[in-house]
Tab-separated table of C-alpha atoms in Angstrom:
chain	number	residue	atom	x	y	z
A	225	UNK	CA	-87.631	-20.081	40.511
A	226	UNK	CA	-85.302	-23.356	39.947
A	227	UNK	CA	-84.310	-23.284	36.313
A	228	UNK	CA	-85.182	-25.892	34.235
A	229	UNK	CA	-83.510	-29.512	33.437
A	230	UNK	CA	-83.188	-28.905	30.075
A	231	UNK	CA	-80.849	-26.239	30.765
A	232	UNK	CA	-78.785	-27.417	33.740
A	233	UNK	CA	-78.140	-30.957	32.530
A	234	UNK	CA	-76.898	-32.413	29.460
A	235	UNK	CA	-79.147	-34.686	27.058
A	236	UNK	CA	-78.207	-38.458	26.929
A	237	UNK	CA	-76.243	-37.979	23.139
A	238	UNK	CA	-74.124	-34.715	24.651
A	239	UNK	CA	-72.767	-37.311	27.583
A	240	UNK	CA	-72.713	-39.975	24.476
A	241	UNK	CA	-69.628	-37.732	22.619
A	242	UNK	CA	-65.912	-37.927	24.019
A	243	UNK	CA	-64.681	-35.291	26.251
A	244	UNK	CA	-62.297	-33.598	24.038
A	245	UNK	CA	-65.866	-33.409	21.599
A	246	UNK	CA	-67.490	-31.539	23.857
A	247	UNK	CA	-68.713	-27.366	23.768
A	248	UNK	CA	-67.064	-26.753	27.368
A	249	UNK	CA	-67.839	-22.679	26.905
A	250	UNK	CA	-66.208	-22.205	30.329
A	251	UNK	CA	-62.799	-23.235	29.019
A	252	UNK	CA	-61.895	-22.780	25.463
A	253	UNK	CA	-58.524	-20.563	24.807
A	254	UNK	CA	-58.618	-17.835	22.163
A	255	UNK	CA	-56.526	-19.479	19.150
A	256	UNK	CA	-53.390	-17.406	18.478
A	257	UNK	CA	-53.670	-15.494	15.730
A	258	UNK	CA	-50.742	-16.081	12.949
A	259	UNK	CA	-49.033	-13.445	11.340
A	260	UNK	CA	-49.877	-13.476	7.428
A	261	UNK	CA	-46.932	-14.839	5.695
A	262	UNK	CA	-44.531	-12.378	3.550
A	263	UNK	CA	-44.636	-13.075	-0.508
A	264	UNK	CA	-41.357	-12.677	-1.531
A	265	UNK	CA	-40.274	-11.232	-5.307
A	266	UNK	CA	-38.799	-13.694	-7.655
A	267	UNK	CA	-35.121	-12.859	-9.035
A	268	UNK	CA	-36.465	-12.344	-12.417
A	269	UNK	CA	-38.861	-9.380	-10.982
A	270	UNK	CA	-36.368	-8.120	-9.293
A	271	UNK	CA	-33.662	-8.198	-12.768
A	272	UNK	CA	-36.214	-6.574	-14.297
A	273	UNK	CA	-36.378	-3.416	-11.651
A	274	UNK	CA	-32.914	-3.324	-11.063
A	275	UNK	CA	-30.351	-0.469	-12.113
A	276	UNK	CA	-27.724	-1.318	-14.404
A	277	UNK	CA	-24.013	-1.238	-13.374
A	278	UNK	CA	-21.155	-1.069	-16.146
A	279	UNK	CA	-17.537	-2.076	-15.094
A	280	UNK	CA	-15.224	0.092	-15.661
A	281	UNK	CA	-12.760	-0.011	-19.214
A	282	UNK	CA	-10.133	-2.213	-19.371
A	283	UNK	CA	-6.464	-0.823	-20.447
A	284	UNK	CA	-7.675	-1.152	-24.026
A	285	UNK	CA	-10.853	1.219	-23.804
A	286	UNK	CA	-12.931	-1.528	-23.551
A	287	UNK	CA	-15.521	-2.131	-21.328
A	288	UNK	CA	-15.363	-5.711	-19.241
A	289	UNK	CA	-18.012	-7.860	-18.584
A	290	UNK	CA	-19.777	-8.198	-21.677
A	291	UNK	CA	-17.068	-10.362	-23.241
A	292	UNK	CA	-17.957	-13.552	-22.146
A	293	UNK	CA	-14.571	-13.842	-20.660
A	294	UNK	CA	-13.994	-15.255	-17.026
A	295	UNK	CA	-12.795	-11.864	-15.624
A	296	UNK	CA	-15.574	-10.150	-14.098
A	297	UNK	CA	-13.333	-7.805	-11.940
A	298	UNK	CA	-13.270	-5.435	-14.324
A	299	UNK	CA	-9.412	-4.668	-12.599
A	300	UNK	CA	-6.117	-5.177	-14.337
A	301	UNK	CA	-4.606	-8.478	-14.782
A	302	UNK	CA	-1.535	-8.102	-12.906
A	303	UNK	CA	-0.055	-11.817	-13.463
A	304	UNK	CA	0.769	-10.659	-16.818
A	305	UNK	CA	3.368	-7.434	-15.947
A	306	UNK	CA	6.357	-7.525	-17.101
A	307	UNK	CA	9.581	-5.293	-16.292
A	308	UNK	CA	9.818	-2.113	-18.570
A	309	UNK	CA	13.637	-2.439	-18.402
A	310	UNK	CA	14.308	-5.813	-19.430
A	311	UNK	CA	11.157	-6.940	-20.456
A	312	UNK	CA	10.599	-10.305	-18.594
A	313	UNK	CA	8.179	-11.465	-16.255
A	314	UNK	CA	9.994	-13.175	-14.155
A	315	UNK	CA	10.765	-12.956	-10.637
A	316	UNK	CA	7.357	-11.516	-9.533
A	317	UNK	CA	8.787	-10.694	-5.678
A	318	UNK	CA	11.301	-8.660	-7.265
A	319	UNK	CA	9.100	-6.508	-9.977
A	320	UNK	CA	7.855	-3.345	-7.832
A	321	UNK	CA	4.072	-1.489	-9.403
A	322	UNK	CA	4.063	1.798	-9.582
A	323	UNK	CA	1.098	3.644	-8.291
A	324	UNK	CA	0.609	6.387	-10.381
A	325	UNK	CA	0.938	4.312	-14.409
A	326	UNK	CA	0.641	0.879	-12.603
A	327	UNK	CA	4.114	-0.452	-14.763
A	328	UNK	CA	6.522	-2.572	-13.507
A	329	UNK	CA	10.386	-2.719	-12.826
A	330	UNK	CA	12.370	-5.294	-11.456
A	331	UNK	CA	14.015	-3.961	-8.082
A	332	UNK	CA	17.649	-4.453	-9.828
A	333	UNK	CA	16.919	-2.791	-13.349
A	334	UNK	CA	16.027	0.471	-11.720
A	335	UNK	CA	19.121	2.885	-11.821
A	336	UNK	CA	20.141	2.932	-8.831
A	337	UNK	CA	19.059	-0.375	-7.358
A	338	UNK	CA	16.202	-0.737	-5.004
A	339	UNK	CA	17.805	-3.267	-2.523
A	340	UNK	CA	14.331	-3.508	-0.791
A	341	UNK	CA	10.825	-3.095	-1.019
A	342	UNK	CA	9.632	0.620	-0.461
A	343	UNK	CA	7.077	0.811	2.861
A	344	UNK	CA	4.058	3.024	1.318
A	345	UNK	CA	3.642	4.422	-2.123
A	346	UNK	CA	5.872	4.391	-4.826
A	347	UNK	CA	6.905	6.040	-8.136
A	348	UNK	CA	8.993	5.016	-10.995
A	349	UNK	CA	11.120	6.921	-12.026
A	350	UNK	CA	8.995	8.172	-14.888
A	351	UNK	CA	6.384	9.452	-12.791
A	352	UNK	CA	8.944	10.448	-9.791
A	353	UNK	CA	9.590	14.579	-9.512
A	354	UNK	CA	13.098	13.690	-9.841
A	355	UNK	CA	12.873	13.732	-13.490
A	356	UNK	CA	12.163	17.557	-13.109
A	357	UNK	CA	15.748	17.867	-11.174
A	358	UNK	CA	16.959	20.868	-12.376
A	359	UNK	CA	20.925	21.550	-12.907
A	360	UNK	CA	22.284	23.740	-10.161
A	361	UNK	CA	24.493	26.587	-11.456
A	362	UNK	CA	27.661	27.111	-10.445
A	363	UNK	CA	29.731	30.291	-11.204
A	364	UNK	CA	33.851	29.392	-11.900
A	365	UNK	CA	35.036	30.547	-8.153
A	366	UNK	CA	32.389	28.361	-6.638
A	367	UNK	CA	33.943	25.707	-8.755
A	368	UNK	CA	37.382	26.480	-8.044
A	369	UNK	CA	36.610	26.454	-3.980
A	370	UNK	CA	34.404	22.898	-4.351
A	371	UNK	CA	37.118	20.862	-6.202
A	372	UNK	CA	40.084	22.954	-3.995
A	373	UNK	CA	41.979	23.371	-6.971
A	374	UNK	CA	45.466	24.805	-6.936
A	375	UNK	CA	47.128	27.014	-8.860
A	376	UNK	CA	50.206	26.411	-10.977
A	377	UNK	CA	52.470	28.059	-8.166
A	378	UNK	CA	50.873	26.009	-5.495
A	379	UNK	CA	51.450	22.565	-7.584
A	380	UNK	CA	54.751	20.491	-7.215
A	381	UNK	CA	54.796	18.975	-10.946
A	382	UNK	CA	57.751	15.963	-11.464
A	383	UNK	CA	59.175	16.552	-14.584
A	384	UNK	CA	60.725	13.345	-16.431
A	385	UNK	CA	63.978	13.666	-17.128
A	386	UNK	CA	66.120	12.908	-20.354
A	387	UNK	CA	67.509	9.906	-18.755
A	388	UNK	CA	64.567	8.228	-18.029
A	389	UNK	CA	63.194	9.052	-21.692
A	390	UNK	CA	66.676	7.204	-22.893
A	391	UNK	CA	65.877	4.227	-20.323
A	392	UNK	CA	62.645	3.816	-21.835
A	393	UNK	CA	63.704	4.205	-25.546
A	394	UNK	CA	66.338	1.194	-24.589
A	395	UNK	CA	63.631	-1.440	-23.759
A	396	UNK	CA	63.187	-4.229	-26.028
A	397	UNK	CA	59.852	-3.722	-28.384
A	398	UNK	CA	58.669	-6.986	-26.819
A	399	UNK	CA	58.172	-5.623	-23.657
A	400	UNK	CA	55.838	-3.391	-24.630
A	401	UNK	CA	53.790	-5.533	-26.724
A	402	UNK	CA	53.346	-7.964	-23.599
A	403	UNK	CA	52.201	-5.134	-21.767
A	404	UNK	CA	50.753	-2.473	-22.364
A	405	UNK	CA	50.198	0.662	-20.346
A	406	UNK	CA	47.553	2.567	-18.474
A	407	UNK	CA	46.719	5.959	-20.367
A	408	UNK	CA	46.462	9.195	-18.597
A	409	UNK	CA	42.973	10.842	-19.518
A	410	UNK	CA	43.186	13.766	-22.425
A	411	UNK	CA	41.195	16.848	-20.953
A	412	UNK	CA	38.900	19.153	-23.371
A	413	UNK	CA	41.048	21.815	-24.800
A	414	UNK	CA	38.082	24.516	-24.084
A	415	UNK	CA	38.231	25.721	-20.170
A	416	UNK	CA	34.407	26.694	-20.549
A	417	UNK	CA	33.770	23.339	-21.128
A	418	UNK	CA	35.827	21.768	-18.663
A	419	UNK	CA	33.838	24.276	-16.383
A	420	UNK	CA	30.404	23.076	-17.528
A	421	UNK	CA	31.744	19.463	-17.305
A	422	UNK	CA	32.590	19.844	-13.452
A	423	UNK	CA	29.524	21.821	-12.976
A	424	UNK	CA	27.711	19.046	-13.444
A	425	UNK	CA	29.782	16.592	-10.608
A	426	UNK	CA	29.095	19.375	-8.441
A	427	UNK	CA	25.529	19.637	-9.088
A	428	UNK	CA	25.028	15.917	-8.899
A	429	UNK	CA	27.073	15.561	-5.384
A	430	UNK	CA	25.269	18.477	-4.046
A	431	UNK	CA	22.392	17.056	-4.615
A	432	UNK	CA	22.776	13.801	-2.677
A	433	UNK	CA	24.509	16.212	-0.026
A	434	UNK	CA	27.833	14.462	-0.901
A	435	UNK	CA	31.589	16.465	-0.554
A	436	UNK	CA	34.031	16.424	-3.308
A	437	UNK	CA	36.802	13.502	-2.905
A	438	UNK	CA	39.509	12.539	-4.727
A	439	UNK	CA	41.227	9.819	-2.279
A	440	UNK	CA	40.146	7.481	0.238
A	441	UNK	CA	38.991	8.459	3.797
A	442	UNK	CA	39.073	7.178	7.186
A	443	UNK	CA	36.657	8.689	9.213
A	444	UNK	CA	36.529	8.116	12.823
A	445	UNK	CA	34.650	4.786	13.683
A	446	UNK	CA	35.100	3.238	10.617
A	447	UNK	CA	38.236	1.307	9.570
A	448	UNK	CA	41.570	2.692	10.005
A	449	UNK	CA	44.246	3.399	7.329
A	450	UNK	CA	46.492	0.721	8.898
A	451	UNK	CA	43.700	-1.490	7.686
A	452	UNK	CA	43.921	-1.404	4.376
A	453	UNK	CA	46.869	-3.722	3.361
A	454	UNK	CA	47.168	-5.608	0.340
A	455	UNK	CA	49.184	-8.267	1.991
A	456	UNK	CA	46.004	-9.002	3.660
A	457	UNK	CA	44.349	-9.753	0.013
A	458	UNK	CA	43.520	-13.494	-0.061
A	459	UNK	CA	45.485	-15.018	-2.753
A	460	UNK	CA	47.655	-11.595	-3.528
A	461	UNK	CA	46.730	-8.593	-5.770
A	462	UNK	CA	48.677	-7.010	-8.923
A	463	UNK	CA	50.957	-4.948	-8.181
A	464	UNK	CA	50.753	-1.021	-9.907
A	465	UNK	CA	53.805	-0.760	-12.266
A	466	UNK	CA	55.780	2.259	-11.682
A	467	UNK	CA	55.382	3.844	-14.309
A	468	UNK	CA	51.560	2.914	-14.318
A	469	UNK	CA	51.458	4.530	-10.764
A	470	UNK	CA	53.098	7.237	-12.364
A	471	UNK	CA	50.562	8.326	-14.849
A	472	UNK	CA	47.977	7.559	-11.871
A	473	UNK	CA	49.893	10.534	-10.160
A	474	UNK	CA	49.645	12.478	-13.411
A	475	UNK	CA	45.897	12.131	-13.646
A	476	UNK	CA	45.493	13.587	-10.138
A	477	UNK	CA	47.681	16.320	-10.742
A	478	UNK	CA	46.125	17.377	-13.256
A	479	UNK	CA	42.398	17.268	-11.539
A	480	UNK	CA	44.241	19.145	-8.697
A	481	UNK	CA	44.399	22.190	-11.461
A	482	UNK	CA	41.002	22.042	-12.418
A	483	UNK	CA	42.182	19.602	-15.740
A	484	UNK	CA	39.339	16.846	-15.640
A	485	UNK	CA	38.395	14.278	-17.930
A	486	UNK	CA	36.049	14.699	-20.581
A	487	UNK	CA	33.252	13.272	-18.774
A	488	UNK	CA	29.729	14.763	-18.015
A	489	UNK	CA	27.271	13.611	-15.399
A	490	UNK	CA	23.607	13.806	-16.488
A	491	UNK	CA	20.671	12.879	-15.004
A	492	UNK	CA	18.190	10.203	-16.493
A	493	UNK	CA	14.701	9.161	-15.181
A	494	UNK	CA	15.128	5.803	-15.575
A	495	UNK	CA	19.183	5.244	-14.692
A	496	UNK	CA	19.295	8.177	-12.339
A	497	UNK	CA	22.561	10.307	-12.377
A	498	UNK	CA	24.930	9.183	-14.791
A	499	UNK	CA	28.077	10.011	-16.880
A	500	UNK	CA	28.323	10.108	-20.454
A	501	UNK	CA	31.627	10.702	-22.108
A	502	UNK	CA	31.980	14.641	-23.452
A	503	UNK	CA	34.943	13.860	-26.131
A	504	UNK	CA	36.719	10.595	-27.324
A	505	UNK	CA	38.620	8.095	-24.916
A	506	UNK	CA	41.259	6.188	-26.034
A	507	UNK	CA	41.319	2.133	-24.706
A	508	UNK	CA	43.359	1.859	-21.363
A	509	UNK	CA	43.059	5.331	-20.152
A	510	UNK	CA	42.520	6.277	-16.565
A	511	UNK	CA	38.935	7.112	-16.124
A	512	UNK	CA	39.084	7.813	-12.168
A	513	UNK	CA	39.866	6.240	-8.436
A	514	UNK	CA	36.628	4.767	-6.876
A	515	UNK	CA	37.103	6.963	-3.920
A	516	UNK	CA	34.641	7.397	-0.347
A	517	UNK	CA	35.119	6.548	3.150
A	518	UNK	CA	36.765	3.259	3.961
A	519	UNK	CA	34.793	0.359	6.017
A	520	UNK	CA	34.831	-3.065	6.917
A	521	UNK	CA	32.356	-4.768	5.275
A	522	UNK	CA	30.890	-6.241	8.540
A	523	UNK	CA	29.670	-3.467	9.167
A	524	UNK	CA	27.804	-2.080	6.019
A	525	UNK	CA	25.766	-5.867	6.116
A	526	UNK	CA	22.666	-3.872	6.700
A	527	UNK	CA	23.409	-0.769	4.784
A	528	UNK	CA	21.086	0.919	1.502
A	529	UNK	CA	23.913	2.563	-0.300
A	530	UNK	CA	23.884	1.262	-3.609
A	531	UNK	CA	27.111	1.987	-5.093
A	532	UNK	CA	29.712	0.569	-2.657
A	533	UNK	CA	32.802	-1.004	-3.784
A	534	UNK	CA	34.686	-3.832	-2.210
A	535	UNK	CA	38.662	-2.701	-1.739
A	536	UNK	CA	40.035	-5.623	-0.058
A	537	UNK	CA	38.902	-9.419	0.349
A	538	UNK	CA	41.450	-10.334	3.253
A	539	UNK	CA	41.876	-13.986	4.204
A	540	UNK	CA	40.137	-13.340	7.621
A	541	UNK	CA	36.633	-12.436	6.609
A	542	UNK	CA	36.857	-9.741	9.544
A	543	UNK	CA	39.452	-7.532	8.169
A	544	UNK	CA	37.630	-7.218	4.522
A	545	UNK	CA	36.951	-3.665	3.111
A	546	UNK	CA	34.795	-1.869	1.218
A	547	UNK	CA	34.862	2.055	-0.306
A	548	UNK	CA	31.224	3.829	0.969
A	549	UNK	CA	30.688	7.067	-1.297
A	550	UNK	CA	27.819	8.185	0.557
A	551	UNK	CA	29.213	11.451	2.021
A	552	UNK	CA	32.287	11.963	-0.047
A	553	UNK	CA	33.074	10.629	-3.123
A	554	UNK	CA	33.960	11.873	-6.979
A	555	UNK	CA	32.718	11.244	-10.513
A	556	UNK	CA	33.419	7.353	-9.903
A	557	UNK	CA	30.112	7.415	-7.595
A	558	UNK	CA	27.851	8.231	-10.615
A	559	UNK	CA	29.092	5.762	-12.678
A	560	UNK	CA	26.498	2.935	-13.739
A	561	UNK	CA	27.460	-0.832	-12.878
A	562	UNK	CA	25.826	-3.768	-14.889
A	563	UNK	CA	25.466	-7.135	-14.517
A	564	UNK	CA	26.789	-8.697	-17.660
A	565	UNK	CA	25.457	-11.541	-17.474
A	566	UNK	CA	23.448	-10.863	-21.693
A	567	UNK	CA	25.083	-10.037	-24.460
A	568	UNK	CA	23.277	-6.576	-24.687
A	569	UNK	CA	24.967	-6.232	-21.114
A	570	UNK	CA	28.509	-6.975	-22.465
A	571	UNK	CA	27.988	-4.908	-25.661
A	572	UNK	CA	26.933	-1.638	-23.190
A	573	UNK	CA	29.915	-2.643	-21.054
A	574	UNK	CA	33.028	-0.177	-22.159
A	575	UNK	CA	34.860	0.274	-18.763
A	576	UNK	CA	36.375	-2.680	-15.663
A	577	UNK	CA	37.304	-2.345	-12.666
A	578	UNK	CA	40.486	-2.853	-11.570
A	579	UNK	CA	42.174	-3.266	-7.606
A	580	UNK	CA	45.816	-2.769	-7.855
A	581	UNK	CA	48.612	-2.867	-5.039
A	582	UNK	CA	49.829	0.972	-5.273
A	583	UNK	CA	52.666	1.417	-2.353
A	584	UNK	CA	51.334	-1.432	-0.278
A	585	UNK	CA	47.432	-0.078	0.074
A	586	UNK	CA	44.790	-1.426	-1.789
A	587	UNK	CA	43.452	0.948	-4.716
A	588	UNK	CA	40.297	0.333	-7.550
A	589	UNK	CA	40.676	2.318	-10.520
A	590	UNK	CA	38.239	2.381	-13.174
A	591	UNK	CA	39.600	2.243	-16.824
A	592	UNK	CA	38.622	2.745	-20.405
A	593	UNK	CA	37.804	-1.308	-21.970
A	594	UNK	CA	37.982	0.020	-25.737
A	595	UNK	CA	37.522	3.419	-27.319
A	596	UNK	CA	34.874	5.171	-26.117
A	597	UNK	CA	32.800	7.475	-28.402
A	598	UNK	CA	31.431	10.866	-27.179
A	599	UNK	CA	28.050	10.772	-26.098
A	600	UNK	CA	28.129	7.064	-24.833
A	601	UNK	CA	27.031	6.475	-21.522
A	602	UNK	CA	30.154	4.555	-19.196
A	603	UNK	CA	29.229	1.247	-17.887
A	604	UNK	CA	30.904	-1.558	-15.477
A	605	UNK	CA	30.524	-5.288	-14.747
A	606	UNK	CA	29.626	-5.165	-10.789
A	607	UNK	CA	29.710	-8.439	-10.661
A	608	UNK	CA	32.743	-9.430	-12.168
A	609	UNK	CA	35.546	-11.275	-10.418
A	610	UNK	CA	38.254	-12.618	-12.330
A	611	UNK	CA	41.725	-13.726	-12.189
A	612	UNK	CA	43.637	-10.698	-13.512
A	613	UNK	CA	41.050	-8.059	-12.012
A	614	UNK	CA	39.169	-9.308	-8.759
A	615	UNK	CA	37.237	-6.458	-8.370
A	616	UNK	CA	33.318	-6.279	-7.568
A	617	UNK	CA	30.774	-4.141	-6.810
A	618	UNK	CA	29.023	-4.876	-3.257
A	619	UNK	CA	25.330	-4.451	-2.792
């Protein structure tokens, strides 16, 4: 049966329409079906569903955010930290944080001196277990065998004679009121004290793992004895008066038999080790030798001790010297320099530092400014250099 030509062929209007009009069955593609799009919340729906968060208090209890201020850290403002030694703000490459109370100290207020910023976590000395140091005892024969003193049999004492008592009386009066002399130091009548005064030197150099020394060294390596030479000094140095380098002599005597000035070395959490004075000292009196290991400077460029001394500034920059109490040392290690450059500085400052020519080697000696009361704490300019005394402290 032939089907019909209704069905096979199109009417006259179907063949009217366009092509792209047409119902072509045969051909039409399923149209892709879209995914339905997402519907996304609004912030204020999603404020309203949201968990509140509250910063954490500030250093005065309150709480930060809420203010209206432009902090929203909610931290510490650290541009406003000042120094807790001297108070100012300035130099901020130089003021260390500590990371337990979050204070801050300048590198050169803290007793001793930081010369450089610590690698790692740090504490000031408030918050540093060194403040819980305790005293090491010593008993009087451990004393005796730290400070090698001698006997009164084993010591060669120089006694002045009449004649030189006569000389002496003969001298004009002017003479002595153009200069005046060094003092010897008075020890503390009570030998218990004197023993609880050394006991405290010993515990302090123990501590730092330092031996007892009352002269200068020369260790292998470092600069010889023939080095120091105070013709070398650039520009000259005093020469010691004999009878100044007498009572210098005296002084070590009597430390050689356990007679030591009235000096005790405490330790404070902010200064560190340091020496207060145990009984009255008169002006000009012989506190002690800056003693340690001689070096030329050249080679301590580098170093982190904090307490060396410059002993000779020779014309050749090569042959210049400096005393290193790292390993050996006396009560002259413990004592606190300044830098006077304030007039609180100058009023705390009660002791200078002095390089003298004594028998052709170079020598510093550190002596009494004014009268010193007991109980105040002994402090030098480091950074003084003048005329009559050209001594320093290097750092």
């Amino acid at each position: 049966m032939a089907p019909s030509s209704s069905a096979s062929s199109p009417s006259p209007a179907q063949l009217s329409r366009p092509v792209a009009h047409r119902k072509l069955s045969c051909c039409r593609r399923p149209r892709p079906v879209s995914p339905p799009q997402k519907k996304f919340r609004s912030m204020i729906e999603i404020m309203k569903v949201a968990k509140r968060v509250d910063l954490p208090p500030d250093s005065d209890g309150e709480s930060g955010g809420d203010d209206g201020g432009d902090d929203v850290s909610g931290g510490e403002d650290y541009g406003v930290v000042v120094c807790e030694q001297c108070g100012s703000g300035e130099r901020a490459e130089e003021l260390l944080l500590c990371d337990e109370c979050n204070k801050g100290f300048h590198m050169l207020c803290l007793r001793p001196i930081v010369v450089r910023v610590p690698i790692g976590t740090w504490h000031c000395p408030h918050c540093s277990a060194d403040q819980h140091r305790t005293i090491k005892s010593f008993s009087q024969k451990k004393i005796v065998d730290f400070f090698r003193i001698q006997k009164e049999s084993q010591m060669v004492v120089k006694c002045t004679s009449a004649q030189d008592i006569r000389k002496r009386r003969k001298r004009p009066l002017v003479f002595h009121k153009r200069r005046r002399r060094l003092l010897p130091f008075t020890p503390t009548e009570d030998p218990h004290r004197r023993l609880v005064q050394m006991a405290s030197l010993a515990s302090a150099l123990t501590a730092l793992n330092m031996e007892f020394s009352d002269e200068l060294t020369y260790m292998p390596g470092m600069a010889p004895k023939s080095a120091n030479r105070a013709k070398f000094e650039s520009g000259g140095m005093q020469v010691l008066t004999k009878e100044d380098t007498e009572t210098l002599e005296q002084c070590r005597a009597m430390y050689k038999r356990g007679e030591c000035p009235p000096l005790m070395v405490v330790f404070d959490s902010r200064e560190g080790y340091t020496v207060e004075a145990d009984g009255p000292i008169k002006d000009l009196t012989i506190i002690a030798e800056y003693t340690g290991d001689v070096d030329y400077i050249r080679n301590r460029q580098e170093d982190d001790c904090d307490s060396m001394m410059t002993l000779l500034l020779a014309r050749d920059p090569l042959r210049s010297l400096v005393i290193c109490p790292d390993k050996r040392g006396n009560i002259s290690r413990f004592i606190n320099g300044i830098n006077n450059h304030s007039p609180e500085g100058k009023k705390k400052q009660n002791l200078k530092c002095v390089r003298y020519s004594v028998n052709g080697a170079c020598r510093v000696l550190l002596v009494a400014l004014r009268d010193i009361a007991k109980g105040e704490r002994l402090y030098y300019d480091y950074n003084g250099y003048e005329h009559e005394y050209p001594t320093h402290h290097f750092v």
